[in-house]
Coordinates of C-alpha atoms and ligand atoms in Angstrom, one line a residue:
H28 CA 34.6 45.3 25.5
P29 CA 37.5 43.9 25.1
A30 CA 37.3 44.3 20.7
V31 CA 36.1 47.8 20.9
A32 CA 38.2 50.7 21.1
A33 CA 34.9 53.0 21.5
V34 CA 33.9 52.0 25.1
Y35 CA 35.9 52.8 27.8
G36 CA 36.6 52.2 31.7
R37 CA 37.9 54.7 32.4
L38 CA 38.4 58.6 31.8
A39 CA 42.2 58.7 30.8
D40 CA 41.1 57.1 28.1
L41 CA 38.6 59.5 26.4
P42 CA 40.3 61.0 23.7
S43 CA 38.9 64.2 23.9
R44 CA 36.2 66.8 25.9
T45 CA 34.2 68.6 23.0
F46 CA 31.8 66.6 21.4
D47 CA 29.4 67.3 19.2
F48 CA 26.6 66.2 21.5
V49 CA 27.0 64.9 24.8
I50 CA 23.9 62.3 25.6
V51 CA 23.5 61.2 29.6
G52 CA 22.2 58.1 30.1
A53 CA 22.7 54.8 27.6
G54 CA 19.7 53.2 28.4
A55 CA 17.2 52.7 25.6
A56 CA 16.9 56.2 24.5
G57 CA 20.3 57.3 24.6
N58 CA 21.9 54.0 22.8
V59 CA 19.4 54.4 20.0
L60 CA 20.0 58.0 19.8
A61 CA 23.8 57.2 20.1
N62 CA 22.9 54.6 16.8
R63 CA 21.4 56.7 15.0
L64 CA 23.4 60.0 15.6
T65 CA 26.5 58.6 14.8
E66 CA 25.1 57.3 11.3
H67 CA 26.3 60.5 10.6
A68 CA 30.2 60.0 9.8
N69 CA 29.9 64.2 11.2
F70 CA 28.4 64.3 14.2
N71 CA 31.4 63.1 16.8
V72 CA 29.0 61.6 20.1
L73 CA 29.2 61.1 23.5
V74 CA 28.1 59.2 25.6
L75 CA 28.3 59.2 30.0
E76 CA 26.5 56.0 31.3
A77 CA 27.0 55.2 35.1
G78 CA 26.9 52.0 35.2
G79 CA 29.6 49.7 34.3
S80 CA 29.5 46.8 30.5
N81 CA 26.7 44.3 30.0
Q82 CA 29.5 42.2 27.9
D83 CA 29.4 38.6 28.6
E84 CA 27.3 39.4 31.9
V85 CA 25.7 35.9 32.0
L86 CA 22.1 37.1 34.2
T87 CA 21.6 39.9 31.9
M88 CA 21.7 37.7 28.7
V89 CA 19.2 34.5 29.8
P90 CA 16.1 35.7 29.7
F91 CA 14.3 32.9 32.4
F92 CA 17.4 34.9 34.2
C93 CA 15.9 38.5 34.2
T94 CA 13.5 37.9 38.2
R95 CA 16.6 37.8 39.2
L96 CA 18.7 41.2 38.8
S97 CA 16.5 43.9 40.6
N98 CA 18.7 44.4 43.8
T99 CA 22.0 43.4 42.0
I100 CA 24.6 45.3 40.6
Y101 CA 22.9 46.1 37.9
D102 CA 20.7 48.7 39.6
W103 CA 20.4 51.7 41.6
N104 CA 18.7 49.9 43.7
Y105 CA 15.9 52.9 45.1
T106 CA 13.6 52.6 47.4
T107 CA 10.2 54.5 47.0
T108 CA 9.4 57.0 50.0
P109 CA 6.6 55.5 52.1
Q110 CA 3.4 55.1 50.0
P111 CA -0.4 55.7 52.0
G112 CA -1.4 53.9 49.1
L113 CA 0.6 50.4 49.6
M114 CA 0.2 51.0 53.3
G115 CA 3.4 53.2 54.5
R116 CA 5.3 50.0 52.8
S117 CA 9.2 51.7 51.3
I118 CA 8.5 49.6 48.2
A119 CA 11.7 48.8 46.2
F120 CA 11.7 50.6 42.8
P121 CA 14.2 49.3 39.9
R122 CA 16.6 51.2 37.6
G123 CA 19.0 49.8 35.2
H124 CA 22.8 50.8 35.9
V125 CA 24.7 49.4 32.9
L126 CA 25.2 49.6 29.8
G127 CA 21.5 48.6 28.3
G128 CA 19.6 50.6 31.4
S129 CA 16.7 49.4 32.0
T130 CA 16.3 47.0 29.3
S131 CA 19.6 45.2 29.9
I132 CA 17.5 44.4 33.6
N133 CA 13.5 44.3 32.5
G134 CA 11.0 41.6 31.8
M135 CA 11.8 42.2 28.2
F136 CA 8.0 42.4 27.9
Y137 CA 7.5 44.7 23.9
S138 CA 3.8 45.7 24.1
R139 CA 3.1 48.5 21.9
G140 CA 0.0 50.1 23.9
S141 CA -3.1 51.1 21.7
F142 CA -3.2 53.8 19.0
E143 CA -5.1 56.2 21.3
D144 CA -2.1 56.1 23.7
Y145 CA -0.5 57.7 21.1
D146 CA -2.7 60.3 19.9
R147 CA -3.4 61.6 22.9
Y148 CA 0.3 62.3 22.9
A149 CA -0.4 64.0 18.8
K150 CA -3.4 66.6 21.0
I151 CA -1.4 67.2 23.9
A152 CA 2.1 68.0 21.5
E153 CA -0.7 69.6 18.7
D154 CA 1.5 67.3 16.6
A155 CA -0.2 65.1 14.9
A156 CA 3.9 64.1 14.7
W157 CA 3.5 62.0 18.2
S158 CA 0.5 60.1 16.0
W159 CA -0.1 55.9 16.2
K160 CA 0.2 56.3 12.7
S161 CA 3.1 58.4 12.4
I162 CA 5.1 56.9 14.2
Q163 CA 5.1 53.2 12.3
R164 CA 8.1 54.1 10.3
Y165 CA 10.4 54.1 13.8
N166 CA 8.2 50.9 14.4
R167 CA 9.6 49.9 11.9
R168 CA 13.2 51.2 12.5
N169 CA 12.9 50.1 16.0
E170 CA 11.6 46.5 15.3
M171 CA 13.3 43.5 13.9
F172 CA 11.2 40.5 14.4
F173 CA 13.0 37.4 14.8
P174 CA 11.8 33.3 14.6
P175 CA 11.4 32.3 18.3
A176 CA 14.6 30.4 19.7
D177 CA 12.5 26.7 19.0
H178 CA 11.5 27.1 15.1
H179 CA 8.1 26.4 16.1
D180 CA 5.5 27.6 12.9
T181 CA 3.9 30.4 14.5
T182 CA 0.6 31.2 12.3
G183 CA -2.3 32.0 14.4
Q184 CA 0.2 33.6 17.0
Y185 CA 1.0 37.1 15.8
D186 CA 0.2 38.9 13.1
P187 CA 2.8 39.6 10.5
S188 CA 1.3 42.3 9.0
F189 CA 2.4 44.6 11.9
H190 CA 5.9 44.0 12.2
S191 CA 9.0 44.6 10.8
A192 CA 12.5 42.6 10.0
R193 CA 14.1 45.5 9.7
G194 CA 15.0 47.1 12.7
I195 CA 18.0 46.8 15.8
N196 CA 16.1 45.2 18.1
S197 CA 14.6 41.9 18.3
V198 CA 11.7 40.8 18.8
S199 CA 10.4 37.6 19.3
L200 CA 7.3 34.2 20.1
P201 CA 8.0 32.5 23.0
G202 CA 10.5 29.5 22.3
Y203 CA 9.9 27.2 25.3
P204 CA 6.4 25.2 25.0
Q205 CA 4.8 25.5 28.4
S206 CA 2.4 23.0 30.0
I207 CA -0.2 25.5 30.3
N208 CA -0.4 27.2 26.7
H209 CA -3.7 25.1 25.6
R210 CA -5.6 25.6 28.7
I211 CA -4.7 29.5 28.4
I212 CA -6.3 29.2 24.3
Q213 CA -8.7 27.3 25.4
T214 CA -10.5 30.1 27.5
T215 CA -10.4 32.5 25.3
Q216 CA -12.6 30.1 23.4
D217 CA -14.4 29.1 26.2
L218 CA -14.9 32.3 28.5
S219 CA -16.5 36.1 25.9
E220 CA -14.7 38.2 28.5
F221 CA -10.9 36.8 26.9
S222 CA -12.1 36.4 24.2
F223 CA -8.3 36.5 21.6
N224 CA -5.5 38.9 19.8
R225 CA -4.5 37.6 17.8
D226 CA -1.9 40.7 17.6
M227 CA -1.7 43.2 20.7
N228 CA 0.9 45.4 19.5
S229 CA -1.6 45.6 15.6
G230 CA -3.3 49.3 18.1
N231 CA -5.8 47.4 19.1
S232 CA -4.8 45.6 22.1
L233 CA -7.6 44.7 24.2
G234 CA -8.2 40.5 24.2
L235 CA -5.4 38.1 24.7
G236 CA -2.9 37.0 23.0
W237 CA 1.2 36.1 23.1
L238 CA 3.6 37.8 23.8
Q239 CA 6.1 39.9 22.6
A240 CA 9.4 39.5 23.8
T241 CA 12.9 41.2 23.0
I242 CA 14.6 38.4 22.5
K243 CA 16.4 37.3 19.8
G244 CA 18.0 33.1 19.9
G245 CA 17.0 32.7 23.4
R246 CA 18.8 35.6 24.8
R247 CA 17.8 39.3 25.5
S248 CA 18.4 42.0 22.8
S249 CA 19.0 45.1 25.9
S250 CA 19.4 48.2 23.8
A251 CA 23.0 47.1 24.2
T252 CA 23.4 44.3 22.5
S253 CA 21.3 45.5 20.1
Y254 CA 22.3 49.7 19.1
L255 CA 25.3 49.5 20.4
G256 CA 25.5 45.9 18.5
P257 CA 28.3 45.4 16.9
K258 CA 28.2 46.3 13.7
F259 CA 27.4 49.8 15.4
I260 CA 30.2 50.7 18.2
S261 CA 33.0 50.3 16.5
R262 CA 32.2 53.5 14.6
P263 CA 35.3 55.8 14.9
N264 CA 32.3 59.2 15.8
L265 CA 30.6 56.8 18.9
H266 CA 31.9 57.0 22.4
V267 CA 31.0 55.6 25.3
L268 CA 32.2 56.5 29.2
M269 CA 31.0 54.1 31.8
N270 CA 31.2 54.1 35.0
A271 CA 30.7 57.7 34.9
R272 CA 28.2 59.4 36.8
V273 CA 26.8 63.0 35.8
T274 CA 26.2 65.4 38.3
R275 CA 25.1 68.1 36.5
V276 CA 24.5 70.4 33.0
L277 CA 26.1 73.8 33.0
A278 CA 25.5 77.3 31.2
M279 CA 29.1 78.4 30.8
H280 CA 29.1 80.6 27.2
H281 CA 25.6 82.0 27.7
D282 CA 22.7 80.9 30.0
R283 CA 20.4 79.9 28.8
A284 CA 23.2 77.0 27.0
F285 CA 23.5 74.0 29.4
Q286 CA 26.0 72.4 26.6
T287 CA 28.7 71.3 30.1
V288 CA 27.9 67.8 31.5
E289 CA 29.3 67.9 35.1
F290 CA 29.8 64.1 36.3
L291 CA 31.7 62.2 37.5
Q292 CA 34.1 59.1 37.2
G293 CA 34.6 55.7 37.9
Q294 CA 36.8 56.2 41.6
Q295 CA 37.7 59.6 40.8
E296 CA 36.9 62.6 43.8
Q297 CA 37.3 65.4 41.8
T298 CA 33.8 66.3 38.3
Q299 CA 35.6 67.3 35.2
L300 CA 33.6 68.5 32.0
V301 CA 32.6 67.7 28.9
H302 CA 31.1 70.0 25.9
A303 CA 28.4 69.1 23.5
Q304 CA 29.5 71.4 20.2
K305 CA 25.5 71.2 19.0
E306 CA 23.6 69.5 22.6
V307 CA 24.2 68.2 25.4
I308 CA 20.7 65.1 25.5
L309 CA 19.4 63.9 28.7
S310 CA 18.6 60.2 28.8
A311 CA 18.8 59.9 32.1
G312 CA 15.3 57.8 32.8
T313 CA 12.2 59.2 34.4
I314 CA 14.2 59.4 37.4
G315 CA 17.8 60.1 35.9
T316 CA 17.0 62.9 34.2
P317 CA 14.6 65.0 37.0
H318 CA 17.9 64.3 39.3
I319 CA 19.9 66.0 36.8
L320 CA 18.0 68.8 35.9
L321 CA 16.8 69.8 39.6
N322 CA 21.0 69.2 41.1
S323 CA 21.2 72.0 37.9
G324 CA 18.5 73.8 39.8
I325 CA 16.7 73.4 36.7
G326 CA 13.5 73.5 38.3
D327 CA 10.8 75.2 41.3
R328 CA 12.5 77.6 42.5
S329 CA 11.0 77.9 45.2
E330 CA 11.8 74.4 45.9
L331 CA 15.0 74.5 45.1
S332 CA 16.0 77.7 47.1
T333 CA 14.8 75.6 50.7
L334 CA 17.4 73.2 49.6
G335 CA 20.0 76.3 48.9
I336 CA 20.7 75.2 45.3
P337 CA 20.5 78.4 42.7
S338 CA 17.7 78.8 40.9
T339 CA 19.1 78.7 36.4
H340 CA 15.5 78.3 35.2
H341 CA 12.4 77.9 37.0
L342 CA 10.5 75.6 35.5
P343 CA 7.8 73.7 37.5
D344 CA 7.4 70.9 36.6
V345 CA 10.6 69.3 36.8
G346 CA 9.9 66.5 39.0
K347 CA 5.7 66.0 39.1
N348 CA 3.9 63.8 36.9
L349 CA 5.4 60.6 37.9
T350 CA 3.5 57.1 36.5
D351 CA 3.9 53.7 37.1
H352 CA 1.8 51.4 36.9
P353 CA 1.1 48.9 40.4
R354 CA 1.7 45.5 39.5
L355 CA 1.0 42.8 42.0
A356 CA 1.5 38.6 41.6
S357 CA -1.1 36.6 42.9
N358 CA -0.1 32.9 43.3
W359 CA -2.4 29.2 42.8
F360 CA -1.2 25.4 43.5
V361 CA -1.7 23.3 40.4
R362 CA -1.2 20.0 40.5
G363 CA 1.3 18.6 41.7
N364 CA 2.2 16.3 38.8
E365 CA 2.4 19.8 36.8
R366 CA 5.7 20.5 34.0
T367 CA 6.0 23.9 35.9
F368 CA 8.9 25.8 36.0
D369 CA 8.6 26.7 39.5
N370 CA 11.7 23.2 40.0
I371 CA 14.4 25.6 37.9
N372 CA 13.8 28.9 40.8
Q373 CA 13.5 26.0 42.7
N374 CA 16.3 23.5 42.8
V375 CA 19.5 24.8 41.9
T376 CA 20.7 22.1 40.1
L377 CA 18.3 21.9 38.0
A378 CA 18.5 25.3 37.1
T379 CA 22.9 24.7 36.2
E380 CA 21.7 22.2 33.9
L381 CA 19.1 24.2 32.2
L382 CA 22.3 26.8 31.9
D383 CA 24.3 24.6 30.5
Q384 CA 22.0 23.8 28.0
W385 CA 20.6 27.7 26.8
E386 CA 25.0 27.8 26.5
E387 CA 25.3 24.9 23.8
T388 CA 22.0 25.1 22.2
Q389 CA 19.9 28.0 23.8
T390 CA 17.4 25.9 23.6
G391 CA 15.1 24.9 26.5
P392 CA 13.1 26.3 29.2
L393 CA 15.7 29.6 30.1
V394 CA 14.9 31.3 26.2
D395 CA 11.8 33.2 28.2
T396 CA 10.8 35.4 30.2
F397 CA 7.6 34.6 32.7
A398 CA 5.4 34.9 30.5
S399 CA 3.7 33.4 28.3
H400 CA 0.2 35.8 26.7
L401 CA -1.1 39.2 28.4
F402 CA -4.7 40.4 28.2
F403 CA -5.8 44.0 28.7
A404 CA -8.9 44.9 28.9
R405 CA -11.9 47.7 30.2
L406 CA -13.5 47.7 33.5
P407 CA -17.7 46.8 32.3
P408 CA -19.2 49.7 31.5
N409 CA -21.2 50.2 34.7
F410 CA -18.4 49.6 36.1
S411 CA -18.5 52.0 39.8
R412 CA -15.8 54.1 39.7
L413 CA -15.8 55.0 36.3
E414 CA -19.0 56.9 37.1
H415 CA -17.1 59.1 38.9
T416 CA -14.1 59.4 37.3
N417 CA -13.5 60.5 33.9
D418 CA -12.5 57.7 31.6
P419 CA -8.5 57.7 32.7
A420 CA -8.1 55.1 29.1
A421 CA -6.8 57.0 26.1
G422 CA -9.8 56.2 24.8
P423 CA -12.3 53.4 24.8
N424 CA -10.4 50.9 22.7
S425 CA -7.6 51.2 25.4
P426 CA -7.5 49.3 28.9
H427 CA -7.4 50.2 32.2
Y428 CA -5.6 46.3 33.4
E429 CA -3.3 43.5 32.7
L430 CA -2.8 40.0 32.9
G431 CA 0.5 38.2 32.3
F432 CA 0.3 34.0 33.0
S433 CA 2.3 32.6 34.1
N434 CA 3.8 28.8 34.3
G435 CA 5.4 29.2 37.7
F436 CA 5.3 30.9 40.7
V437 CA 5.6 34.4 40.4
G438 CA 7.9 36.3 43.1
L439 CA 10.3 34.9 46.4
I440 CA 8.7 31.5 45.6
P441 CA 9.1 28.9 48.2
S442 CA 10.8 25.6 48.8
T443 CA 7.6 23.5 47.6
G444 CA 4.8 22.7 46.4
T445 CA 4.0 23.5 41.4
F446 CA 1.7 26.9 41.1
I447 CA 0.2 29.2 38.5
G448 CA 1.2 32.8 38.9
I449 CA -1.1 35.4 37.3
T450 CA 0.5 38.8 36.5
T451 CA -2.7 42.3 36.8
R452 CA -1.9 45.0 36.6
V453 CA -3.9 49.2 36.9
V454 CA -2.6 50.4 32.6
S455 CA -4.1 53.4 33.6
P456 CA -3.8 55.2 36.8
T457 CA -4.0 58.3 38.5
S458 CA -2.2 58.2 40.8
R459 CA 0.4 60.6 40.6
G460 CA 3.5 60.5 42.5
S461 CA 6.5 63.1 42.0
V462 CA 11.2 62.7 42.0
K463 CA 12.2 65.6 45.3
L464 CA 16.2 66.0 46.0
K465 CA 16.6 65.1 49.0
S466 CA 19.2 67.4 50.0
N467 CA 21.9 69.8 47.7
N468 CA 24.1 67.1 47.3
P469 CA 23.8 65.3 43.7
L470 CA 24.9 61.8 44.9
D471 CA 22.5 61.9 47.1
F472 CA 19.4 59.6 46.6
P473 CA 16.3 61.5 45.2
L474 CA 13.0 61.1 46.7
I475 CA 11.3 58.6 45.3
D476 CA 7.5 59.2 45.6
P477 CA 5.4 56.6 43.3
G478 CA 1.8 57.6 44.0
L479 CA 0.6 54.0 43.7
L480 CA -2.6 53.0 44.2
A481 CA -2.7 57.0 46.3
T482 CA -6.6 57.4 44.4
E483 CA -9.6 54.5 44.6
F484 CA -10.1 54.1 41.2
D485 CA -6.9 52.4 41.9
I486 CA -7.3 50.6 43.9
S487 CA -11.5 49.6 43.1
T488 CA -9.4 48.6 39.2
M489 CA -7.0 47.0 40.4
R490 CA -9.4 45.2 42.8
E491 CA -11.2 44.1 39.5
A492 CA -8.2 42.9 37.5
V493 CA -7.7 39.9 40.4
K494 CA -12.2 39.1 40.7
S495 CA -11.3 38.7 36.5
A496 CA -8.0 36.2 37.3
W497 CA -9.9 34.3 39.5
R498 CA -12.8 34.6 36.2
F499 CA -9.9 33.0 34.1
L500 CA -9.4 30.2 36.8
R501 CA -12.7 29.1 36.6
A502 CA -13.4 28.2 32.8
P503 CA -13.9 25.0 32.6
A504 CA -10.3 23.9 30.3
W505 CA -8.4 24.4 34.2
K506 CA -10.6 22.2 35.7
G507 CA -8.8 19.3 38.6
Y508 CA -6.3 21.7 36.9
V509 CA -5.6 24.6 40.0
L510 CA -5.8 23.8 43.5
E511 CA -6.2 27.2 45.9
P512 CA -4.8 30.2 46.6
Y513 CA -1.1 30.7 48.0
G514 CA -0.8 33.1 50.6
A515 CA -3.2 35.8 52.2
L516 CA -4.9 35.2 48.6
A517 CA -7.0 32.9 50.3
N518 CA -7.9 34.6 52.9
A519 CA -9.3 38.2 51.2
T520 CA -13.1 36.5 50.3
T521 CA -14.4 40.3 51.2
D522 CA -14.1 43.5 48.9
A523 CA -12.1 45.2 52.0
L524 CA -10.2 42.0 53.1
L525 CA -9.2 42.1 48.7
D526 CA -8.0 45.3 48.9
D527 CA -5.6 45.2 52.6
Y528 CA -3.9 41.6 50.5
I529 CA -3.8 44.4 47.1
R530 CA -2.8 47.5 49.5
S531 CA -0.6 44.7 50.9
L532 CA 1.5 43.4 48.2
T533 CA 1.1 45.3 45.5
G534 CA 4.6 46.9 44.1
T535 CA 6.0 48.5 40.9
S536 CA 6.6 47.3 37.8
A537 CA 8.9 49.4 36.9
H538 CA 6.9 51.4 33.8
C539 CA 7.5 55.2 35.4
V540 CA 7.1 58.0 33.4
G541 CA 5.9 62.2 33.4
T542 CA 8.7 63.6 35.1
A543 CA 9.3 66.4 32.1
G544 CA 6.7 66.1 29.7
M545 CA 6.0 66.9 26.4
S546 CA 3.5 69.8 26.5
A547 CA 2.7 71.9 23.5
R548 CA 4.8 74.6 22.5
S549 CA 2.0 77.3 23.4
A550 CA 1.9 75.9 26.5
A551 CA 2.6 77.5 29.9
H552 CA 3.0 73.9 31.5
G553 CA 5.1 71.0 31.0
V554 CA 9.1 70.6 29.9
V555 CA 9.9 70.0 26.8
D556 CA 8.5 70.9 23.4
P557 CA 7.5 67.6 20.9
D558 CA 11.1 68.9 19.9
F559 CA 12.4 67.8 23.1
K560 CA 13.6 70.7 23.3
V561 CA 13.8 72.0 27.7
K562 CA 10.9 74.7 27.3
G563 CA 12.8 78.4 27.4
L564 CA 17.0 76.9 26.8
D565 CA 18.9 75.6 24.3
G566 CA 20.7 73.2 23.6
L567 CA 19.0 71.1 26.0
R568 CA 16.8 68.3 24.9
I569 CA 15.1 64.9 27.0
V570 CA 15.0 62.0 25.1
D571 CA 13.7 59.7 28.0
A572 CA 10.5 58.3 29.5
S573 CA 10.3 60.7 32.0
V574 CA 8.8 62.4 28.4
L575 CA 5.9 61.1 28.4
P576 CA 3.2 63.2 29.7
F577 CA 0.7 59.7 30.6
V578 CA 2.1 56.2 30.7
P579 CA 1.3 54.4 27.8
S580 CA -1.3 51.4 28.7
A581 CA 1.7 49.1 27.8
H582 CA 5.3 48.0 29.4
T583 CA 7.1 51.3 28.2
Q584 CA 10.3 50.2 27.0
A585 CA 8.5 49.9 23.1
P586 CA 6.9 52.6 23.3
V587 CA 10.7 55.0 24.1
Y588 CA 12.1 52.9 21.9
I589 CA 10.0 54.5 19.2
F590 CA 9.9 57.8 20.3
A591 CA 14.0 57.3 20.9
E592 CA 13.9 56.5 16.8
R593 CA 11.7 59.6 16.4
A594 CA 13.2 62.2 18.4
A595 CA 16.8 61.0 16.2
D596 CA 15.5 61.7 13.4
V597 CA 14.2 65.2 15.1
I598 CA 17.7 66.3 15.9
K599 CA 19.2 64.8 12.5
A600 CA 17.2 67.3 10.6
A601 CA 17.6 69.7 12.8
W602 CA 21.6 69.9 12.5
R603 CA 21.3 68.8 8.9
Ligands
FAD8 C1 12.5 45.2 36.3 C2 12.1 46.1 36.1 C3 11.2 45.3 34.5 C4 10.9 46.7 33.6 N1 10.0 44.3 32.2 C5 9.7 45.3 31.8 C6 8.9 45.0 30.8 O1 9.7 43.7 30.2 N2 8.7 45.2 28.9 C7 8.6 46.9 28.6 O2 8.5 47.7 28.0 N3 9.4 47.8 29.6 C8 9.4 47.1 30.9 N4 10.4 48.4 31.6 C9 10.4 49.8 31.6 C10 11.7 49.6 30.8 O3 12.6 48.7 30.8 C11 12.5 51.6 30.6 O4 11.0 51.8 30.5 C12 12.9 52.0 29.4 O5 14.2 51.0 29.9 C13 12.7 53.2 29.7 O6 13.6 53.4 28.7 P1 14.5 54.4 29.7 O7 16.2 55.3 28.0 O8 13.9 56.2 29.6 O9 15.3 54.7 30.2 P2 16.7 53.7 30.9 O10 16.5 52.7 29.8 O11 16.9 53.2 32.6 O12 18.2 54.1 30.8 C14 18.6 54.9 31.6 C15 20.5 55.2 31.3 O13 20.3 56.2 32.5 C16 22.1 55.6 33.0 N5 21.9 56.5 34.0 C17 20.9 57.8 34.9 N6 21.4 58.3 36.1 C18 22.2 59.2 35.2 C19 23.3 59.3 36.1 N7 22.9 61.2 36.3 N8 24.8 59.8 35.1 C20 25.3 59.1 34.2 N9 23.9 58.2 33.1 C21 22.9 57.5 33.8 C22 21.1 54.9 34.4 O14 22.4 53.9 34.8 C23 20.4 53.9 32.6 O15 21.3 52.9 32.3 C24 11.4 47.1 33.0 C25 12.5 47.9 33.9 C26 12.8 47.4 34.7 C27 13.6 47.8 35.7

């Protein structure tokens, strides 16, 4: 950030050690707060971010390359504990480690979820401010709907009445015409199962519709490019320190007020302290936030004592209830002469040429993420697992699973062949996991157990989702186009074999939430109250995906952005 003085790479440049607010983590939520709190000229704000700059990092900018960001310097590179539901495999668990956090490395899918997801939060909170109706104004503050990169006519591809042109974070429809688009739309007309939904972000998400993504003119819109964009980063009251890894929050003045933050910066071995005169806000995400809390002695007293960590505040639910969407990519061979996007991933020369085109004109196939349409569905009412389980969806209008359609191979692509990829996700899982400490060394990674496919409901739902993908491809529109399944899917001819296939290949959607769950003010359980305050403490709030007590039936960035916008209002009101 050569032109912007407010983003520091070195501790020595930090102008002070005391601020009104100290925000930990420059991800989806942290950057919303950094932006909104510094609208108030009297509030001095410091953001501490463990990762480095997103500036000029081309991989983070080019939408099509989003699948190449995991397992790089932009990723924390976590691995899960062995997952019994995944045949004992430990899997990669990506989390953004860069300005913008996971919004700088995510797939950019923009989906809000169902109105019932939000109304369930309001019910749990006993606070109508969390309801679908109440959050609409925060939706509008977040979203800036933008024309697609190719400026095509988008009539019928979305409903403008549900979108805003005055937010900060850009959202658009796909900007490059995929050769399978007409077949997908034809299928919505041929099979009632896949009926068309003009706008899945209306609150009624069921059906098949066009993907909306956080892309502006063919370029990723992250919380760093938007909320910390040039218009905002020059504010004299906003300071961002990179390469600053927070280890603990401390209560220095009285034992309920955790307003001091301990961190390590750059290569320094000595921990440093900064103080918040008003509040510390943890926005380190679903893994980072409970990790910091537990290291600070805020968690289950007996679990902490076994690691030799003195308890500072007994809050047993910290790190519990980790919830994620299991994700499986299945691929099918298609006719060899089709114009899929596989050749971009198979041919470095072509990818380089397209990158040149993208850099010069911001057009071509690199302007989009790897899917063009999504389908959200419910299990059939007579589905046997539903008869044995309380329906985990937020309501009768909320989906159990999702299919995403890609004009090419999803995953580690073979060197030849052309494909269609369908990604299946369980979006109302019943499995729960946890984040725990491995040791009392705050620099050790935590033990991450997302509990993927741990329940019969979740594996049965994933099985149903894969069967639905098969039904989709058997529609007349695909006749003669789809040839045969790729890899182990070809042998998954019985339910038992299909389960083996699923368990051997499923991974994470990276949609984890729930490890610092919100509950009603009067509830004895939970970690934060409906105003994001840590229960029983002063001067400490949590604003990030960890506070969502249930995972929304959506990709999680839009809900996090929306709730962070609301949190900014709550915090401003508290210090008016
Ligand atoms: C690979 C991937 C793909 C995804 N795809 C999509 C998608 O297509 N659509 C969608 O809606 N959602 C997607 N998501 C999820 C979405 O990005 C997250 O839900 C959202 O970003 C969560 O916001 P957050 O503020 O809770 O955390 P984050 O955005 O992850 O931000 C947390 C920040 O805190 C920092 N931090 C953590 N610990 C510390 C510490 N100790 N000290 C200092 N800083 C710290 C991190 O480095 C990070 O910058 C994806 C996520 C990933 C990882």
